[in-house]
Coordinates of C-alpha atoms and ligand atoms in Angstrom, one line a residue:
M1 CA 150.6 52.7 76.9
Q2 CA 150.7 49.5 78.9
T3 CA 154.0 48.9 80.7
F4 CA 154.9 45.1 80.6
L5 CA 156.7 43.7 83.7
T6 CA 159.0 40.7 83.2
K7 CA 161.9 38.9 84.9
S8 CA 163.1 37.5 81.6
A9 CA 166.0 39.3 79.9
V10 CA 165.1 37.6 76.6
E11 CA 161.5 38.7 76.7
A12 CA 162.6 42.3 77.5
A13 CA 165.1 42.3 74.6
E14 CA 162.2 41.6 72.2
F15 CA 160.8 45.1 72.9
I16 CA 164.2 46.6 72.1
K17 CA 164.3 44.7 68.8
Q18 CA 160.9 46.3 67.9
G19 CA 162.2 49.8 68.5
R20 CA 160.6 50.1 71.9
I21 CA 162.1 51.2 75.3
V22 CA 162.9 49.0 78.4
A23 CA 164.0 49.9 81.9
F24 CA 166.6 47.4 83.2
P25 CA 168.8 47.0 86.3
T26 CA 172.5 47.8 86.4
E27 CA 174.9 47.8 89.4
T28 CA 174.5 51.6 89.8
V29 CA 170.9 52.5 89.1
Y30 CA 168.1 51.3 86.8
G31 CA 168.5 52.6 83.2
L32 CA 166.0 53.2 80.4
G33 CA 167.3 51.4 77.4
A34 CA 166.9 52.1 73.7
N35 CA 168.8 50.8 70.6
V36 CA 171.7 53.3 70.2
F37 CA 171.4 53.2 66.4
D38 CA 167.6 53.9 66.4
A39 CA 167.0 57.6 66.6
K40 CA 163.2 57.2 66.9
A41 CA 163.6 54.8 69.9
I42 CA 166.0 57.2 71.6
E43 CA 163.6 60.1 71.2
K44 CA 161.0 58.0 73.1
T45 CA 163.4 57.9 76.2
F46 CA 163.6 61.7 76.2
I47 CA 159.8 62.0 76.0
A48 CA 159.2 59.3 78.6
K49 CA 161.6 60.9 81.1
Q50 CA 160.7 64.6 80.1
R51 CA 164.5 65.0 79.8
P52 CA 165.9 68.2 78.3
N53 CA 167.4 67.3 74.9
D54 CA 170.7 69.0 75.5
N55 CA 171.7 66.3 78.0
P56 CA 173.7 63.4 76.3
L57 CA 173.1 59.7 77.0
I58 CA 175.5 56.9 78.0
A59 CA 175.8 53.9 75.6
H60 CA 175.9 50.5 77.3
V61 CA 177.6 47.5 75.8
G62 CA 177.3 43.7 76.6
N63 CA 180.9 43.0 75.5
L64 CA 184.1 44.9 74.8
E65 CA 183.9 44.3 71.1
Q66 CA 180.8 46.5 70.8
I67 CA 182.8 49.6 72.0
K68 CA 184.3 49.7 68.5
L69 CA 180.8 50.2 67.0
L70 CA 180.3 53.4 69.1
V71 CA 183.6 55.3 69.0
S72 CA 186.0 56.5 66.2
E73 CA 189.0 56.0 68.5
I74 CA 189.9 54.3 71.8
T75 CA 192.5 56.7 73.2
P76 CA 195.5 55.2 75.2
N77 CA 194.0 56.4 78.5
A78 CA 190.7 54.8 77.7
Q79 CA 192.4 51.6 76.7
K80 CA 194.1 51.4 80.1
F81 CA 190.9 52.1 82.0
I82 CA 189.0 49.5 80.0
E83 CA 191.6 46.8 80.7
A84 CA 191.8 47.8 84.4
F85 CA 188.1 48.1 85.2
F86 CA 185.5 47.0 82.6
P87 CA 182.8 45.8 83.3
A88 CA 182.4 48.5 85.9
P89 CA 180.4 51.5 87.2
L90 CA 182.6 53.6 84.9
T91 CA 181.7 55.6 81.8
L92 CA 184.4 56.7 79.4
V93 CA 183.8 59.7 77.1
L94 CA 185.4 59.2 73.6
P95 CA 185.1 60.6 70.1
K96 CA 181.9 59.2 68.6
A97 CA 181.5 57.0 65.6
A98 CA 179.7 58.6 62.6
R99 CA 176.9 56.0 62.7
V100 CA 175.8 57.0 66.2
P101 CA 172.9 59.4 65.8
F102 CA 173.4 62.9 67.2
I103 CA 170.2 62.6 69.3
A104 CA 172.1 60.1 71.5
T105 CA 174.9 62.6 72.2
A106 CA 172.9 65.8 72.3
N107 CA 174.8 67.0 69.2
L108 CA 178.2 66.4 70.9
E109 CA 181.1 64.8 68.8
T110 CA 181.8 62.5 71.8
I111 CA 179.9 59.6 73.4
G112 CA 180.0 58.1 76.9
V113 CA 180.5 54.3 76.9
R114 CA 180.1 51.8 79.7
M115 CA 179.9 48.0 80.3
P116 CA 177.8 47.5 83.4
K117 CA 178.9 44.9 86.1
N118 CA 175.6 43.2 86.6
E119 CA 174.7 39.7 85.4
L120 CA 171.1 40.5 84.4
A121 CA 172.1 43.7 82.6
L122 CA 174.8 41.9 80.6
E123 CA 172.4 39.0 79.8
F124 CA 169.8 41.6 78.6
L125 CA 172.4 43.6 76.6
R126 CA 173.6 40.5 74.9
A127 CA 170.1 39.4 74.1
C128 CA 169.4 42.8 72.5
E129 CA 172.4 42.2 70.1
T130 CA 173.1 45.9 70.0
P131 CA 174.5 48.5 72.4
L132 CA 171.8 50.6 74.2
V133 CA 171.7 54.2 75.3
A134 CA 170.3 54.3 78.8
P135 CA 169.7 57.4 80.9
S136 CA 168.7 56.7 84.5
A137 CA 165.1 55.4 84.5
N138 CA 163.5 58.2 86.5
L139 CA 161.4 61.2 85.6
S140 CA 163.9 64.0 84.9
G141 CA 164.9 65.8 88.1
K142 CA 163.9 63.0 90.4
P143 CA 166.3 60.7 92.3
S144 CA 167.6 57.9 90.1
P145 CA 165.8 54.6 90.7
T146 CA 167.6 51.9 92.7
N147 CA 164.8 49.3 92.4
W148 CA 162.2 48.4 89.8
Q149 CA 159.3 49.7 92.0
A150 CA 160.9 53.2 91.8
V151 CA 160.9 52.9 88.0
Y152 CA 157.3 51.9 88.1
E153 CA 156.4 54.8 90.4
D154 CA 157.9 57.3 87.8
L155 CA 157.3 55.7 84.4
N156 CA 154.4 53.2 84.5
G157 CA 152.3 53.9 81.4
R158 CA 155.2 55.9 79.8
I159 CA 157.5 53.1 78.8
D160 CA 157.1 49.7 77.1
C161 CA 158.7 47.3 79.6
I162 CA 160.5 47.0 83.0
L163 CA 163.0 44.1 83.4
Q164 CA 162.5 43.3 87.1
G165 CA 165.9 42.7 88.8
A166 CA 167.1 43.1 92.3
T167 CA 167.8 46.4 94.1
T168 CA 171.0 47.9 92.7
E169 CA 174.2 47.3 94.6
I170 CA 175.9 50.7 94.5
G171 CA 172.9 53.1 94.4
L172 CA 174.8 56.1 92.8
E173 CA 175.3 56.7 89.0
S174 CA 178.6 55.7 87.3
T175 CA 181.8 57.7 87.4
V176 CA 182.1 59.7 84.1
V177 CA 185.6 60.3 82.8
D178 CA 186.5 62.4 79.7
C179 CA 189.2 60.4 77.9
T180 CA 189.5 62.5 74.8
S181 CA 192.7 64.3 75.9
D182 CA 196.0 63.3 77.6
V183 CA 194.7 64.3 81.0
P184 CA 191.6 62.2 81.9
L185 CA 189.0 64.4 83.5
V186 CA 186.4 63.1 86.0
L187 CA 183.1 64.8 85.0
R188 CA 180.9 63.0 87.5
A189 CA 182.2 61.2 90.6
G190 CA 181.0 57.6 91.2
A191 CA 181.9 54.2 92.7
I192 CA 185.2 54.0 90.7
T193 CA 187.0 56.5 92.7
L194 CA 189.6 59.2 91.7
E195 CA 192.1 57.3 93.7
Q196 CA 191.5 54.1 91.7
L197 CA 191.7 56.0 88.4
Q198 CA 195.0 57.6 89.5
T199 CA 196.6 54.2 90.2
I200 CA 196.1 53.5 86.4
E201 CA 196.7 57.0 85.1
P202 CA 198.3 59.3 87.7
Q203 CA 197.4 62.5 85.7
T204 CA 193.6 62.0 86.2
R205 CA 192.0 65.1 87.6
I206 CA 188.5 66.2 88.7
Y207 CA 187.0 68.6 86.1
Q208 CA 186.6 72.0 87.6
I209 CA 183.5 73.8 86.3
P210 CA 184.7 76.9 84.4
K211 CA 183.0 80.2 85.1
N212 CA 182.6 81.5 81.5
E213 CA 183.2 78.6 79.2
P214 CA 180.8 75.9 77.9
L215 CA 180.6 72.9 80.2
K216 CA 182.2 69.6 79.2
S217 CA 179.2 67.7 80.5
P218 CA 175.9 69.4 79.8
G219 CA 174.3 67.4 82.6
L220 CA 176.4 69.3 85.1
R221 CA 174.3 72.4 84.5
H222 CA 171.1 70.7 85.6
R223 CA 169.7 70.0 89.0
H224 CA 169.7 66.3 89.8
Y225 CA 168.7 63.7 92.3
S226 CA 166.2 65.9 94.1
P227 CA 163.3 64.8 96.2
R228 CA 160.4 67.2 96.6
A229 CA 161.5 67.8 100.2
K230 CA 164.1 70.4 101.0
V231 CA 167.5 68.8 101.5
V232 CA 169.8 70.3 104.1
L233 CA 173.4 69.2 104.8
I234 CA 174.5 69.0 108.4
N235 CA 177.2 68.1 110.8
P236 CA 176.2 65.5 113.4
K237 CA 176.1 68.2 116.1
S238 CA 173.8 70.6 114.3
K239 CA 170.7 71.7 116.3
I240 CA 167.4 71.1 114.5
Q241 CA 164.0 72.8 115.3
N242 CA 160.8 70.6 115.3
P243 CA 162.6 67.4 114.3
K244 CA 159.4 65.2 114.5
S245 CA 158.2 66.5 111.1
K246 CA 161.6 66.0 109.5
A247 CA 163.9 63.2 108.4
F248 CA 167.5 62.3 108.9
I249 CA 170.0 60.1 107.0
G250 CA 173.7 59.7 107.9
L251 CA 176.3 57.6 109.7
D252 CA 175.8 58.6 113.3
K253 CA 172.6 58.2 115.3
P254 CA 171.2 61.8 115.7
V255 CA 170.4 63.2 119.2
E256 CA 167.1 64.7 118.0
N257 CA 163.9 62.8 117.6
F258 CA 163.4 62.9 113.9
G259 CA 160.2 61.6 112.4
L260 CA 162.1 59.3 110.0
V261 CA 165.7 58.2 110.6
K262 CA 168.1 56.1 108.6
V263 CA 171.5 55.4 110.2
C264 CA 173.8 53.8 107.7
R265 CA 176.5 51.2 108.5
S266 CA 179.1 52.7 106.2
V267 CA 179.6 55.3 103.5
E268 CA 178.9 52.6 100.9
D269 CA 175.6 51.8 102.7
Y270 CA 174.8 55.5 102.8
A271 CA 175.4 55.8 99.0
H272 CA 173.3 52.6 98.5
S273 CA 170.4 53.9 100.5
L274 CA 170.2 57.6 99.7
F275 CA 168.0 57.8 96.6
E276 CA 165.4 55.3 98.0
F277 CA 165.4 57.2 101.2
F278 CA 164.6 60.5 99.3
R279 CA 161.7 58.7 97.6
Q280 CA 160.4 57.3 100.9
C281 CA 160.5 60.8 102.4
D282 CA 158.4 62.2 99.5
R283 CA 155.9 59.3 99.8
E284 CA 155.5 60.1 103.5
G285 CA 155.1 63.8 102.9
I286 CA 158.3 64.8 104.7
K287 CA 159.1 68.5 104.0
E288 CA 162.7 68.6 105.1
I289 CA 165.5 66.0 105.0
F290 CA 168.7 66.5 107.0
C291 CA 171.7 64.7 105.5
Q292 CA 175.0 64.2 107.4
M293 CA 178.0 65.3 105.5
V294 CA 180.9 62.8 104.9
E295 CA 184.5 63.1 104.1
E296 CA 185.1 63.7 100.3
K297 CA 187.3 60.7 99.5
G298 CA 186.6 57.4 97.9
I299 CA 182.9 57.0 97.3
G300 CA 182.4 59.8 99.8
L301 CA 183.2 62.2 97.0
A302 CA 180.4 60.9 94.8
L303 CA 178.0 60.9 97.8
M304 CA 178.8 64.5 98.7
D305 CA 178.4 65.5 95.0
R306 CA 174.8 64.1 95.0
L307 CA 174.0 65.6 98.4
K308 CA 175.2 69.0 97.3
R309 CA 173.2 68.9 94.0
A310 CA 170.1 67.8 95.9
S311 CA 170.4 70.6 98.3
E312 CA 170.8 73.3 95.6
S313 CA 168.1 74.6 93.3
G314 CA 168.4 74.7 89.5
M315 CA 167.0 73.3 86.4
P316 CA 165.6 69.8 86.5
S317 CA 167.7 67.3 84.5
G318 CA 168.3 63.6 83.9
Ligands
TXA1 O1 175.3 54.7 86.2 C1 174.9 55.3 85.2 O2 175.7 56.0 84.5 C2 173.4 55.2 84.8 C3 173.1 53.7 84.5 C4 171.7 53.5 83.9 O3 174.1 53.3 83.6 N1 173.1 56.1 83.8 C5 173.0 57.5 84.0 O4 172.6 58.2 82.9 O5 173.2 58.0 85.0 P1 172.2 59.7 82.9 O6 171.7 59.9 81.5 O7 171.2 59.9 84.0 O8 173.5 60.5 83.2 C6 174.5 60.6 82.2 C7 175.5 61.6 82.5 C8 175.0 63.1 82.4 O9 175.5 63.9 83.4 C9 175.6 63.5 81.0 O10 175.7 64.9 80.9 C10 176.9 62.7 81.0 O11 176.6 61.5 81.7 N2 177.4 62.5 79.7 C11 176.9 61.6 78.8 N3 177.5 61.6 77.6 C12 178.4 62.6 77.7 C13 179.4 63.1 76.8 N4 179.5 62.7 75.5 N5 180.2 64.1 77.3 C14 180.1 64.5 78.5 N6 179.2 64.1 79.4 C15 178.4 63.1 79.0
MG2 MG1 170.0 60.6 85.4

């Protein structure tokens, strides 16, 4: 398959209208879009990414009206979050509408919905004239792509088109909140923080992974965001052997002489840079990446979540 590259949202939308799949930028990471009502097109995204089919997808809308096409009910909590934040790096899980095919939700009765805050994404979604499911546009298990070149690296020849936009602003995936019950549950931390959600709905909690029950979000079971290199979390004062062959990313300049170093200006800059740094390390054959830990508040919670997942081993995912 030839992967067509374009900067035109309208040209990219033509592929979607033909039942084909298109990678496009959002403010979080690049997504791999397919028409949410076209089960065959959705199946192509699972195949292209080699994604396990028990991991549900997020539906993306170009305007608030389209949410009604996707869900059977907008709960009061969800309504408040929509009014307060959309468009935003925020996904709300709601009861799904009957017409959404089960392949989109991995057989769940719920669907994640989000309206991205990125001009090109919105222009593209509107030109498609339908909501799109869009997992992150990486091969399953690899770090999510934050620029179109990273999409190309993983999916050239496997997808129909890449809409070439800028590097994504945030660099980590959206906050996922289950809004199906009275207490909203954060299933995945992201740039819309727990603190922000609690200003709108004070009951909002972080979902704690139960020991013996099925998981709320199947994606939580899988390993994510991992470079080939081993990821090790450290404090700034940790002592490292043979740093020349290793890499460092964090907020404080390390004392050791690492082979590859990225010192970030802020926690936001760290979040923005992490996935591309992981990919750079793999390209340069680095075997071990040391990542400075940050405080788990604000976007630091999302950043630490991705760092912890990258440093654990498990099944590859989305
Ligand atoms: O920022 C983002 O969310 C990006 C961009 C492209 O929008 N998309 C993204 O999609 O990260 P993906 O497929 O890589 O991650 C979706 C996450 C998974 O952890 C999945 O388990 C969870 O959202 N999810 C999706 N639908 C769900 C549902 N109905 N119930 C619970 N969790 C759900
Ligand atoms: Mg993903």
